[in-house]
Amino acid sequence: QLRSLEGYASRQITSLLEDHTGRLWVGSWEGLLVKDANECLVSMGEPEDAILALCEHAGGGIWIGTQSSGLFFLPMDGTQVLRKVEGLPSDTIRALHRDAEGLLWIATSRGLACLIGHSRDKDAQTGTQSRIFCFTPEHGMPDDDILQLLDDEQGALWVGTRHNLYRINRQDLLN
């Protein structure tokens, strides 16, 4: 049965995600919403920006790409934010994609980024933190205005931009 959720028919929905527990997350121009046990959409309050992309973290939690506030990570115990000052090409996050290896690929308005080894704290054994690798025209990317991402079984990353579609070997980017 097709029906509209009460009070949200006029919202511009920009992204949808069903997490591993079956919970529905809804990104809109007005912010982040989640479907509660009563089948109602409730505002999460944070981030206070238009939500353009949603992706579930392999270890739980939700990655949230915003229009102008960067990349948010909502685990169960707090919030983390990554922005241009932390190494992203831009604070406009247009698409998110977690590949088969668990790497988070981040499409921005100024290039592509890959987040490797994300955890809330330093790894106790290695002492390392997550790293952000950026790929922009300065790094050989043919276009920096990225809108969509997808990986395939051959190890390629498909990158949809405002001007073209590119197929790039992920390992070539990371080496």
CSV table of N, CA and C in Angstrom, one decimal, residues 29 42-43 49 67 75 93 116 120 126 130 132 140 150 166:
chain,number,residue,atom,x,y,z
A,29,TRP,N,16.1,18.2,2.6
A,29,TRP,CA,16.7,19.6,2.6
A,29,TRP,C,16.5,20.2,3.9
A,42,VAL,N,10.7,11.3,12.7
A,42,VAL,CA,11.1,12.3,13.7
A,42,VAL,C,12.5,12.9,13.3
A,43,SER,N,12.6,14.1,13.6
A,43,SER,CA,13.8,14.8,13.3
A,43,SER,C,14.9,14.4,14.3
A,49,ASP,N,21.5,20.9,8.6
A,49,ASP,CA,21.9,21.2,7.2
A,49,ASP,C,21.1,20.3,6.3
A,67,GLN,N,25.0,19.4,2.8
A,67,GLN,CA,25.2,20.4,1.7
A,67,GLN,C,26.4,21.3,2.0
A,75,PRO,N,27.5,7.4,15.5
A,75,PRO,CA,27.5,6.2,16.2
A,75,PRO,C,26.5,6.3,17.3
A,93,ILE,N,29.1,17.3,0.6
A,93,ILE,CA,29.2,15.9,0.4
A,93,ILE,C,28.0,15.4,-0.4
A,116,ILE,N,40.0,5.7,5.0
A,116,ILE,CA,40.6,4.4,5.3
A,116,ILE,C,40.8,4.2,6.8
A,120,ARG,N,36.6,5.3,16.0
A,120,ARG,CA,36.4,6.5,16.8
A,120,ARG,C,37.6,7.0,17.5
A,126,THR,N,48.1,-0.5,16.8
A,126,THR,CA,49.0,0.1,15.9
A,126,THR,C,49.2,1.6,16.2
A,130,SER,N,42.4,7.0,11.4
A,130,SER,CA,41.9,7.0,10.0
A,130,SER,C,42.6,8.0,9.2
A,132,ILE,N,42.5,10.2,5.3
A,132,ILE,CA,41.7,10.6,4.2
A,132,ILE,C,42.6,10.8,3.0
A,140,GLY,N,45.1,14.1,-10.8
A,140,GLY,CA,44.9,13.3,-12.0
A,140,GLY,C,43.4,13.0,-12.3
A,150,LEU,N,29.9,4.2,-7.4
A,150,LEU,CA,29.5,2.8,-7.4
A,150,LEU,C,30.8,2.0,-7.7
A,166,TYR,N,33.0,8.1,-15.4
A,166,TYR,CA,34.4,7.5,-15.5
A,166,TYR,C,34.4,6.2,-14.7
